[in-house]
PDB file of C-alpha atoms and ligand atoms in Angstrom:
ATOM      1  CA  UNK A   1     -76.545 -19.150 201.268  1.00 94.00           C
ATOM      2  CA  UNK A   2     -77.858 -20.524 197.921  1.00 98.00           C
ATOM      3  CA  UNK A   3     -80.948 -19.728 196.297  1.00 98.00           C
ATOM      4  CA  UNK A   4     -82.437 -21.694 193.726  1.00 98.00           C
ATOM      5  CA  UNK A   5     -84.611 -19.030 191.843  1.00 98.00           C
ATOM      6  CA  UNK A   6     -87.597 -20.456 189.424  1.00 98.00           C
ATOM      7  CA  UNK A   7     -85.245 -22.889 187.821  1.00 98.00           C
ATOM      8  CA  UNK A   8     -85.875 -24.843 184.856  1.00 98.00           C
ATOM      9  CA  UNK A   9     -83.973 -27.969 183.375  1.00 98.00           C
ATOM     10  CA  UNK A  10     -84.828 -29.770 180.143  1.00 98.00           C
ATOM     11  CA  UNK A  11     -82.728 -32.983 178.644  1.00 97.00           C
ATOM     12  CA  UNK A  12     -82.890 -33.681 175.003  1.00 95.00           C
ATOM     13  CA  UNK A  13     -85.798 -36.691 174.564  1.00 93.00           C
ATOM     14  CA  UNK A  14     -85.370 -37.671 170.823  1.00 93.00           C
ATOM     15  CA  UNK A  15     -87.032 -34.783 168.772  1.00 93.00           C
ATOM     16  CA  UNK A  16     -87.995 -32.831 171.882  1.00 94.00           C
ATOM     17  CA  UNK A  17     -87.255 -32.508 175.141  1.00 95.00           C
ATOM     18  CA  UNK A  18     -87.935 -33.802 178.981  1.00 96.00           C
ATOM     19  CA  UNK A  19     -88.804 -31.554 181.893  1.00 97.00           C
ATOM     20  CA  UNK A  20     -86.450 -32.689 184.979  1.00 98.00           C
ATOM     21  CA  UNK A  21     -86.685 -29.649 186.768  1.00 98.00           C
ATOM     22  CA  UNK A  22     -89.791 -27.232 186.394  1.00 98.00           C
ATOM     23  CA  UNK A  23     -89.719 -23.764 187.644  1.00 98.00           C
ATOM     24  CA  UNK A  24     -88.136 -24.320 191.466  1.00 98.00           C
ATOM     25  CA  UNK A  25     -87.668 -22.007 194.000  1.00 97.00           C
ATOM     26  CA  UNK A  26     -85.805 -23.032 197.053  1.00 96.00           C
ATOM     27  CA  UNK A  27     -83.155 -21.559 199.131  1.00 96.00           C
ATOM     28  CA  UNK A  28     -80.539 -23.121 201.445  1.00 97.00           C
ATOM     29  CA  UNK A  29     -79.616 -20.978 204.760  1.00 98.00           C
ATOM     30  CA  UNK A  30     -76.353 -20.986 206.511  1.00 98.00           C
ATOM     31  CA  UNK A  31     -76.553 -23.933 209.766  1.00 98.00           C
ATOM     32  CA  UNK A  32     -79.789 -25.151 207.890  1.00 98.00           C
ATOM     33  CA  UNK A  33     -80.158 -28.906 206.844  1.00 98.00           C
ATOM     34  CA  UNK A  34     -82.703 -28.859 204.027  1.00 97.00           C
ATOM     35  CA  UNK A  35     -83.652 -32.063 202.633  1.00 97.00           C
ATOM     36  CA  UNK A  36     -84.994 -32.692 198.969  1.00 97.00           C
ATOM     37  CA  UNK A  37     -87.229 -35.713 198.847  1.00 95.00           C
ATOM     38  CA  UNK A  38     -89.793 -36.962 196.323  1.00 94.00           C
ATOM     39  CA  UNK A  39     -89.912 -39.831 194.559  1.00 93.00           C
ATOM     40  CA  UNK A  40     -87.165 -41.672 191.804  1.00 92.00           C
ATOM     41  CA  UNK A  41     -86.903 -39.796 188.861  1.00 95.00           C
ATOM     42  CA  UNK A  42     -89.013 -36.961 190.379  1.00 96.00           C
ATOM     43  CA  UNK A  43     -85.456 -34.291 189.621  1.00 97.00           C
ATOM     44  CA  UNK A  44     -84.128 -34.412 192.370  1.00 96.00           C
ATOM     45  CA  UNK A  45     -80.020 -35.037 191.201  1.00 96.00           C
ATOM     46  CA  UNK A  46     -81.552 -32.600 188.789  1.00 97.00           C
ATOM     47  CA  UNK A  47     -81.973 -30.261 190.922  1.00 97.00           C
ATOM     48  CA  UNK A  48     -78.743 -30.815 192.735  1.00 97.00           C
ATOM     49  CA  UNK A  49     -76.514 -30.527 189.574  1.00 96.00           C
ATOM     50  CA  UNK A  50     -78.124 -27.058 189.087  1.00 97.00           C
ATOM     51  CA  UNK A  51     -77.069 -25.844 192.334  1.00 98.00           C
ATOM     52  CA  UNK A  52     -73.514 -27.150 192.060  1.00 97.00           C
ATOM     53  CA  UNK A  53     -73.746 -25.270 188.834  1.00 96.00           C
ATOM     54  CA  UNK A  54     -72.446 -28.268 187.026  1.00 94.00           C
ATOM     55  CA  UNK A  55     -75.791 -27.693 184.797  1.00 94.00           C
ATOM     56  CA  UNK A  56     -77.018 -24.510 183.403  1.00 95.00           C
ATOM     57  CA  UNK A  57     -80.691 -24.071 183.880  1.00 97.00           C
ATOM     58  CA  UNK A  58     -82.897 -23.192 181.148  1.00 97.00           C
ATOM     59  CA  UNK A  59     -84.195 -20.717 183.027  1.00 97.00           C
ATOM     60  CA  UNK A  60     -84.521 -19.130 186.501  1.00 98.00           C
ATOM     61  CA  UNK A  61     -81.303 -18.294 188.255  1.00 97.00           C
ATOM     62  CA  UNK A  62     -78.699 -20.309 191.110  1.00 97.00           C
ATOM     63  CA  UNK A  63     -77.069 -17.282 193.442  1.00 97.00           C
ATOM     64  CA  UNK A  64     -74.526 -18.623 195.508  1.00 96.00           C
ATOM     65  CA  UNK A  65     -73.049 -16.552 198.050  1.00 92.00           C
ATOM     66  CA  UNK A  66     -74.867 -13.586 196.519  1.00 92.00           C
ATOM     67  CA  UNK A  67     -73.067 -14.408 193.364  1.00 94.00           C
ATOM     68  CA  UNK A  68     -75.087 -15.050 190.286  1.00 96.00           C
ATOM     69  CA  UNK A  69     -73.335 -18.565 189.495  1.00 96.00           C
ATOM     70  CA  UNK A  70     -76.340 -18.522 186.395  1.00 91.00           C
ATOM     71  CA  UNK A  71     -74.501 -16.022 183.712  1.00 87.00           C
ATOM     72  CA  UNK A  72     -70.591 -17.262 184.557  1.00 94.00           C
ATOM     73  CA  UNK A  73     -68.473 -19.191 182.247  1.00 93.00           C
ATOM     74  CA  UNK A  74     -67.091 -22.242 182.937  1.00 92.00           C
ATOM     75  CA  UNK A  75     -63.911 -21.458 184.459  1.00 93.00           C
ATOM     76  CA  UNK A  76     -65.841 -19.162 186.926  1.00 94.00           C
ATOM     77  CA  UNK A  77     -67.851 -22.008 187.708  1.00 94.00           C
ATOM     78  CA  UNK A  78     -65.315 -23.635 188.375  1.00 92.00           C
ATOM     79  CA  UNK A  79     -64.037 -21.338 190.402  1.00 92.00           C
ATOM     80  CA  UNK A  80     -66.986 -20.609 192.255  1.00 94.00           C
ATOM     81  CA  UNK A  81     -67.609 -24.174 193.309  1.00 93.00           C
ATOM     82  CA  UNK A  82     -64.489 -24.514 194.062  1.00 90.00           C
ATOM     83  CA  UNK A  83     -64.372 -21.962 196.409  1.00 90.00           C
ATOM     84  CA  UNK A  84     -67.866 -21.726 197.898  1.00 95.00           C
ATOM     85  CA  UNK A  85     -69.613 -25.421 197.004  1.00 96.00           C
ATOM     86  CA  UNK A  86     -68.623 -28.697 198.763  1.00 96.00           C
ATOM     87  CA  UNK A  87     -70.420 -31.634 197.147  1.00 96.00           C
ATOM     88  CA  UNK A  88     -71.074 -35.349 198.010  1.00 96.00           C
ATOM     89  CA  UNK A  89     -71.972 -37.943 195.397  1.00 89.00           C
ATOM     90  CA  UNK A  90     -74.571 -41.021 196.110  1.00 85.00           C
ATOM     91  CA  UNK A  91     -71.142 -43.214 195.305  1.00 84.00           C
ATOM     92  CA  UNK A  92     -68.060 -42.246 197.507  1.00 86.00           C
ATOM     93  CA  UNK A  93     -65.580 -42.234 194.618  1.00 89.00           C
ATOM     94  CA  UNK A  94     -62.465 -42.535 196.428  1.00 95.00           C
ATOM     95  CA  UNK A  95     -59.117 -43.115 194.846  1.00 95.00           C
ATOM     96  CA  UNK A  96     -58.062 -46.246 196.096  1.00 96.00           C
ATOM     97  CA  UNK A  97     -54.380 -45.898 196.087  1.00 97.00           C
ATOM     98  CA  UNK A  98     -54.814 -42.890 198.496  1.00 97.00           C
ATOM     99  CA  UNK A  99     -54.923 -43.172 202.317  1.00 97.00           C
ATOM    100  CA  UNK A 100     -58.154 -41.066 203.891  1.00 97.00           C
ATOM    101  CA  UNK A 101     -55.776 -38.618 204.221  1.00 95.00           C
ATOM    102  CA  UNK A 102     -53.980 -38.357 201.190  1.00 95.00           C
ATOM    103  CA  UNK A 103     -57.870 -38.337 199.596  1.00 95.00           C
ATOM    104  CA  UNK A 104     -57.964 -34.612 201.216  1.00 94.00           C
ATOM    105  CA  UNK A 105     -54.772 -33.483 200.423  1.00 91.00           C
ATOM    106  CA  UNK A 106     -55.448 -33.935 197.030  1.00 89.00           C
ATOM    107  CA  UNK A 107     -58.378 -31.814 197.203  1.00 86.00           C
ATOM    108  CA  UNK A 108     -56.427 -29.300 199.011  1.00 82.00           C
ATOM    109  CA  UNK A 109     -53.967 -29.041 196.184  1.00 80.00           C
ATOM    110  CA  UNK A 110     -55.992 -28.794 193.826  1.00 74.00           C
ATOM    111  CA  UNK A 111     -57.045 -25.294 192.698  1.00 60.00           C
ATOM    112  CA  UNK A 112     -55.250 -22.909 190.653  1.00 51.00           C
ATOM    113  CA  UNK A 113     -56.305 -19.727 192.730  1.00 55.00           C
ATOM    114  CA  UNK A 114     -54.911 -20.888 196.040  1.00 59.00           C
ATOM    115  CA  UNK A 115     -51.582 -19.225 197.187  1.00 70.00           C
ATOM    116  CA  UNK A 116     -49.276 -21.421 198.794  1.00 75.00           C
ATOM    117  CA  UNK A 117     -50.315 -19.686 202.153  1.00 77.00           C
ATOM    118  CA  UNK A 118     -54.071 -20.836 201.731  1.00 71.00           C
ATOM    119  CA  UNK A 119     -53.196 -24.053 200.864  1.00 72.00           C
ATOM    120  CA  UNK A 120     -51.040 -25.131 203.946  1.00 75.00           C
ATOM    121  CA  UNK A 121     -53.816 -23.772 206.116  1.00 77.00           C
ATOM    122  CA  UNK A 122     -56.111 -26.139 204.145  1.00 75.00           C
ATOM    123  CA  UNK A 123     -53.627 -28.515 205.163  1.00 75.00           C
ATOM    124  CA  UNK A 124     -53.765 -27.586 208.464  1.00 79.00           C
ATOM    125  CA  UNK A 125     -57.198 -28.024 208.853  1.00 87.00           C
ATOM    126  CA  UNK A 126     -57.363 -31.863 207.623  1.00 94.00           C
ATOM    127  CA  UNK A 127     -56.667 -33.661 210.894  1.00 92.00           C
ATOM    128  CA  UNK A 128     -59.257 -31.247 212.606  1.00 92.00           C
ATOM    129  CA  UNK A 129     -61.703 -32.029 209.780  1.00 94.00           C
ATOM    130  CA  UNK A 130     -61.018 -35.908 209.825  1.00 96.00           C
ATOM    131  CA  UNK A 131     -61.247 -36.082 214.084  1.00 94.00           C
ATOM    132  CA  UNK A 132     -64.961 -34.197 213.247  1.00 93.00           C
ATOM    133  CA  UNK A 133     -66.068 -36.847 211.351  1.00 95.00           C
ATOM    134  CA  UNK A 134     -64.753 -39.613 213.534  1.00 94.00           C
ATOM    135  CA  UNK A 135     -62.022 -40.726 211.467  1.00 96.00           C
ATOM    136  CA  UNK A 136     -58.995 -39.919 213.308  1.00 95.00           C
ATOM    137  CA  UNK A 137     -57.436 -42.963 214.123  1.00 96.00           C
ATOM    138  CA  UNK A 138     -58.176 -43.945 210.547  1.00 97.00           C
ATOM    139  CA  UNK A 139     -56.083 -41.241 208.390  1.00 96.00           C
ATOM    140  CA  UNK A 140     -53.651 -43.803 207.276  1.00 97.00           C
ATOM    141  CA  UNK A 141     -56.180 -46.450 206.041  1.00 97.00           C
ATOM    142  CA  UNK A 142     -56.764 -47.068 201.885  1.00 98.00           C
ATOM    143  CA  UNK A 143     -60.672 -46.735 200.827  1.00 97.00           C
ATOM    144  CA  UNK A 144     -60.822 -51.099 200.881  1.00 97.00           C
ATOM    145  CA  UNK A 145     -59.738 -51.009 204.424  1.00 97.00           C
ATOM    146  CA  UNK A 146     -62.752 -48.871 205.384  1.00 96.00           C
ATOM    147  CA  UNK A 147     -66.171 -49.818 205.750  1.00 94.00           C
ATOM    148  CA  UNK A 148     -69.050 -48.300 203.717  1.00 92.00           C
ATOM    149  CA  UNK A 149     -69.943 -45.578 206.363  1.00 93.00           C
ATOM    150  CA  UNK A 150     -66.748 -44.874 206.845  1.00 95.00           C
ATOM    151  CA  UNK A 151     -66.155 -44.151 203.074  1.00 95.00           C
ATOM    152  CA  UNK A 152     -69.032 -42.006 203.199  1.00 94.00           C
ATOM    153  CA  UNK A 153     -67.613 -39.945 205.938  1.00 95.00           C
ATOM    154  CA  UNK A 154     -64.036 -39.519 203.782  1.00 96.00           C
ATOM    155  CA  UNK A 155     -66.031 -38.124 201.303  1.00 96.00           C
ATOM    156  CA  UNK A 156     -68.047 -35.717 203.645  1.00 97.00           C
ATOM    157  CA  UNK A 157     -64.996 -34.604 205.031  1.00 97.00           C
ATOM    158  CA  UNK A 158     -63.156 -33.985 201.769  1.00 95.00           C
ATOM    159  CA  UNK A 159     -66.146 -32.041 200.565  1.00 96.00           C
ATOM    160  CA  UNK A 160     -65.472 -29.997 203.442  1.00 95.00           C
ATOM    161  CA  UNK A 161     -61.724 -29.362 203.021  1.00 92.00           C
ATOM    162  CA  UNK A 162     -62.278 -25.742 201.282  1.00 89.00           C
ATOM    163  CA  UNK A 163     -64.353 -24.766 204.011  1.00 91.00           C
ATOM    164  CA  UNK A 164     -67.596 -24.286 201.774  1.00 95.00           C
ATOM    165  CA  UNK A 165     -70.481 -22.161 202.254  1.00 97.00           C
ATOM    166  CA  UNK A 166     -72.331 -24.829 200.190  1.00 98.00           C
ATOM    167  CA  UNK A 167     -72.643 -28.156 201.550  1.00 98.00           C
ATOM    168  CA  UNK A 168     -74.791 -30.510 198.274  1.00 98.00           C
ATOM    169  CA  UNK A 169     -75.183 -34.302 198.905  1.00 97.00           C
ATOM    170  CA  UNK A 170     -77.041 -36.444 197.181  1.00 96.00           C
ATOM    171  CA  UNK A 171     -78.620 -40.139 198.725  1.00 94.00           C
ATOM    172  CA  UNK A 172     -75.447 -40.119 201.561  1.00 93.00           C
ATOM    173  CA  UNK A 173     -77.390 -43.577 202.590  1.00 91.00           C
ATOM    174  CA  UNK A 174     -78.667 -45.283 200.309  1.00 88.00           C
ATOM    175  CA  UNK A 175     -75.960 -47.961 200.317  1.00 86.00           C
ATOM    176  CA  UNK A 176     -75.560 -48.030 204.093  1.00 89.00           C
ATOM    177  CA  UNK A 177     -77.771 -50.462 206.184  1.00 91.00           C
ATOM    178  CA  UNK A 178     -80.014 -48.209 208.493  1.00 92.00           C
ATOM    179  CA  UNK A 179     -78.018 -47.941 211.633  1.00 92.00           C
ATOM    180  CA  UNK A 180     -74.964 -46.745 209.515  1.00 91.00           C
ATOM    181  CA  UNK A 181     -77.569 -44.479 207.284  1.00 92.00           C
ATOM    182  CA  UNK A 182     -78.503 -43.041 210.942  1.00 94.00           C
ATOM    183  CA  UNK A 183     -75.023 -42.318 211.954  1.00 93.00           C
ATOM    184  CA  UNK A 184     -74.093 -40.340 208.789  1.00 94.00           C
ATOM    185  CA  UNK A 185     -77.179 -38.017 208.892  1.00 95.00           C
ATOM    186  CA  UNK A 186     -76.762 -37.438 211.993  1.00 96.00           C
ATOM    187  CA  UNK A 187     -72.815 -36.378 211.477  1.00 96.00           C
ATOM    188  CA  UNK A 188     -74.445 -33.837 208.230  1.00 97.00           C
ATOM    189  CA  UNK A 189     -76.428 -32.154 210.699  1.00 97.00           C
ATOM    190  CA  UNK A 190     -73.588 -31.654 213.075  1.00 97.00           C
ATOM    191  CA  UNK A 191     -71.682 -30.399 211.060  1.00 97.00           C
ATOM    192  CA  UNK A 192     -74.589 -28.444 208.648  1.00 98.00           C
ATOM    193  CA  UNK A 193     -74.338 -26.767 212.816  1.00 97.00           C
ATOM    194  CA  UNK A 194     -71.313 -26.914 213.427  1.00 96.00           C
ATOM    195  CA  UNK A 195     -69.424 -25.379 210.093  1.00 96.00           C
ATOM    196  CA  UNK A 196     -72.596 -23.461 209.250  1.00 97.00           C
ATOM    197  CA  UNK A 197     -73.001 -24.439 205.920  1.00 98.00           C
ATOM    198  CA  UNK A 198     -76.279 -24.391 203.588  1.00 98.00           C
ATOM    199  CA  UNK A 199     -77.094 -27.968 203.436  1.00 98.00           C
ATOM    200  CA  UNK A 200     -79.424 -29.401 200.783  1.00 98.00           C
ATOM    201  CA  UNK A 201     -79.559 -33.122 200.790  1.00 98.00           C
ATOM    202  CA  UNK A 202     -81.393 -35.386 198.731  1.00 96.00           C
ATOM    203  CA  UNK A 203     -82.959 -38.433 200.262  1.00 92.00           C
ATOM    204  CA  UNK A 204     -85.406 -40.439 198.793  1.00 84.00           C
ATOM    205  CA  UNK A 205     -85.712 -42.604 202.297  1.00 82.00           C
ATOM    206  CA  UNK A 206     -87.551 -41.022 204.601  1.00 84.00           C
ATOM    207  CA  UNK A 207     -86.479 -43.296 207.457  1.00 87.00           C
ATOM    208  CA  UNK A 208     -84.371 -40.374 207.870  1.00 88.00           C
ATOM    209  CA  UNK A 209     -86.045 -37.188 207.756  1.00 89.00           C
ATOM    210  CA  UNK A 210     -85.882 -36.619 211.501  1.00 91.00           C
ATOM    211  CA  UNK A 211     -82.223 -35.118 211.482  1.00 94.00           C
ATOM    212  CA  UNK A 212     -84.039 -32.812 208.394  1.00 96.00           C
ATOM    213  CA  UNK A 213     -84.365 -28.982 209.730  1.00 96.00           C
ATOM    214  CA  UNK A 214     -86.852 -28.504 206.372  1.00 95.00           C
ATOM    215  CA  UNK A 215     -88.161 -30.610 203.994  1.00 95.00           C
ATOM    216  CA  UNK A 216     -89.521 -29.431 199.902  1.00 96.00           C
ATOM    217  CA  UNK A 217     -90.856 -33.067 198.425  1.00 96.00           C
ATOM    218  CA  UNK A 218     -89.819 -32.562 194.327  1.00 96.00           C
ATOM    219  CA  UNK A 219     -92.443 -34.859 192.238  1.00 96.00           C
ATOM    220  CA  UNK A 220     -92.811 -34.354 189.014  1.00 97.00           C
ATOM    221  CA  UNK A 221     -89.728 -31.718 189.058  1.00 97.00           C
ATOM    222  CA  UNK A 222     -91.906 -29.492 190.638  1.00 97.00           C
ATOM    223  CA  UNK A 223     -92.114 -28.229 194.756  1.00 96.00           C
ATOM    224  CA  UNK A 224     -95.329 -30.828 195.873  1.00 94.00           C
ATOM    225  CA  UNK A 225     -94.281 -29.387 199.504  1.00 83.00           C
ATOM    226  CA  UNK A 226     -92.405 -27.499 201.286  1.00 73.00           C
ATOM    227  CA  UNK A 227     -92.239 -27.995 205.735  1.00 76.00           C
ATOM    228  CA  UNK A 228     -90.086 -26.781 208.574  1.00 66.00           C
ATOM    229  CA  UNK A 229     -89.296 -30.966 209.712  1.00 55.00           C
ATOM    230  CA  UNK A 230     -92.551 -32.423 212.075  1.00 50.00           C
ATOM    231  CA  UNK A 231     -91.567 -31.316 215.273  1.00 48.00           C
ATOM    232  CA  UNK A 232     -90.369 -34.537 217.141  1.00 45.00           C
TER     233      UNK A 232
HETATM  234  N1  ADP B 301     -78.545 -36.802 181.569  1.00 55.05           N
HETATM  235  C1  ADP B 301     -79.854 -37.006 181.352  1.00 55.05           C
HETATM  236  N2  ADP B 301     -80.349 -37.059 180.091  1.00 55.05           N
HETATM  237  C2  ADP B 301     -81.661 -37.248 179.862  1.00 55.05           C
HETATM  238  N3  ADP B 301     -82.580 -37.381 180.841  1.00 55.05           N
HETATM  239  C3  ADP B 301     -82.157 -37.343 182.095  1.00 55.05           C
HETATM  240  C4  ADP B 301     -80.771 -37.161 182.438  1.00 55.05           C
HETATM  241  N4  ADP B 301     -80.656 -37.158 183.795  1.00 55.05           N
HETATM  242  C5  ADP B 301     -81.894 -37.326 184.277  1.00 55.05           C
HETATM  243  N5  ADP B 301     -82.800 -37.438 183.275  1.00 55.05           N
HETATM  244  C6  ADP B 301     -84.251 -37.575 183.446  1.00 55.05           C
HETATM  245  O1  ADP B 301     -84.708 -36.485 184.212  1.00 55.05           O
HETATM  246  C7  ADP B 301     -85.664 -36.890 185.176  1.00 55.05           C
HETATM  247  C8  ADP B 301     -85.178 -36.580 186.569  1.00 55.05           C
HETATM  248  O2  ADP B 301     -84.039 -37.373 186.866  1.00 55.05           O
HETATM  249  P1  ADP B 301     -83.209 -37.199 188.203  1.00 55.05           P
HETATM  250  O3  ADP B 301     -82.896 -35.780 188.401  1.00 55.05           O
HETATM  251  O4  ADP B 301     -82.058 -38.142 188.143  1.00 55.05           O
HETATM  252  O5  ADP B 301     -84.272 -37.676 189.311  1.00 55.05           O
HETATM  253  P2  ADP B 301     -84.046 -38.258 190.791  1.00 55.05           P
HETATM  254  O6  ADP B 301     -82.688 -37.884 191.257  1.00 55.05           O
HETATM  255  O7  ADP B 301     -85.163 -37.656 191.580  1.00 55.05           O
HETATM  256  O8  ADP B 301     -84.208 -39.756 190.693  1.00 55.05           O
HETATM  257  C9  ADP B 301     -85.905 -38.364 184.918  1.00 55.05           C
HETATM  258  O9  ADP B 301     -87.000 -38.478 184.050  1.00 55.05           O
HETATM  259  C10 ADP B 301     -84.625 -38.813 184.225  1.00 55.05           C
HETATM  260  O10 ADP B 301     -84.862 -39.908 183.410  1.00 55.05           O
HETATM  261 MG1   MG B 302     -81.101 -39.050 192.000  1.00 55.05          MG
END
């Protein structure tokens, strides 16, 4: 569960400041794909770096888990996201020395709280987690032997290694051609099913918005709408 609760996010604009996010209220369910659409530059990133609680908000509150992320410091953060918040950038940003594999064994070591018992379940789970998103057969391949989607999907599945509560991604298809786009939303709503994970995703491209369980349009950094998907 996340709840975004009457945020607020300002940048610095020469003497004053820019509104990206103004007063939100959304909330994320468990086995619930929410997307975020609106137009560019509407705060929509905005509004995902808030929930990750990589930004504080000016105001308004992100609960996590029923965990106030808004008043922790930074190694709690940290922590928390670590522990509860799986997130997927608009670029892949794979290491390209590692195999798909190794890319989630990395994030499986990493993380000062895990005792060595949690992290060779973690382990464990990596072949399980890479056969869910279709990449099986492809464990031992480097990031330039893979195909765009099939970047995409090592970086779904790595956000997914800790077994997060939170699932954030941001434009999963906006470099994928629209059969490939298809594919990959479809897989975020399996899995959104599947691992029962709070999904917000942010998707500017509508082509897509049928896999969507909800939809709140962002313009202007504020809610324009907020749907349950059209019924197909
Ligand atoms: N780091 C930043 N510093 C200053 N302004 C920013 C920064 N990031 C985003 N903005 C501004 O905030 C607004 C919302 O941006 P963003 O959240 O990236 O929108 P979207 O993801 O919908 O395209 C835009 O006006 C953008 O220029
Ligand atoms: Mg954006």
């Amino acid at each position: 569960m996340i709840l975004l609760d009457d945020v607020s996010l300002t940048y610095p604009d020469g003497d004053s400041r820019v509104t990206a996010v103004d007063h939100v209220t959304l909330e994320g369910r468990p086995g619930v794909l929410t997307g975020i659409t609106g137009p560019s530059g509407s705060g929509k990133s905005s509004l995902l770096a808030l929930a990750a609680t990589l930004v504080r908000p000016d105001s308004g509150r992100v609960v996590i888990d029923g965990v106030d992320a808004t008043d922790l410091g930074a190694a709690a953060r940290t922590a928390l996201r670590r522990e509860r918040i799986g997130i997927v950038f608009q670029q892949p940003q794979l290491l390209p020395s590692l195999t798909t594999r190794e890319q989630l064994r990395v994030m499986a070591e990493l993380g000062g709280r895990g005792t060595r018992e949690r992290r060779a379940s973690v382990r464990g789970r990596i072949d399980e987690l890479l056969d869910a998103v279709g990449l099986g057969h492809l464990a031992d391949r480097r990031p330039a032997q893979l195909s765009g989607g099939q970047r995409q999907r090592v970086a779904i599945a790595r956000a997914l290694v800790h077994d997060p509560r939170v699932l954030l991604v941001d434009e999963p298809t906006s470099a994928l051609d629209r059969a490939r786009g298809a594919e990959v939303m479809a897989l975020l709503a399996r899995l959104t099913r599947e691992r029962q994970t709070a999904t917000l995703l942010v998707t500017h491209d509508l082509v897509h918005a049928g896999a969507l369980d909800e939809t709140v349009e962002i313009v202007d950094g504020r809610v324009a709408t907020a749907d349950a998907a059209a019924p197909v």
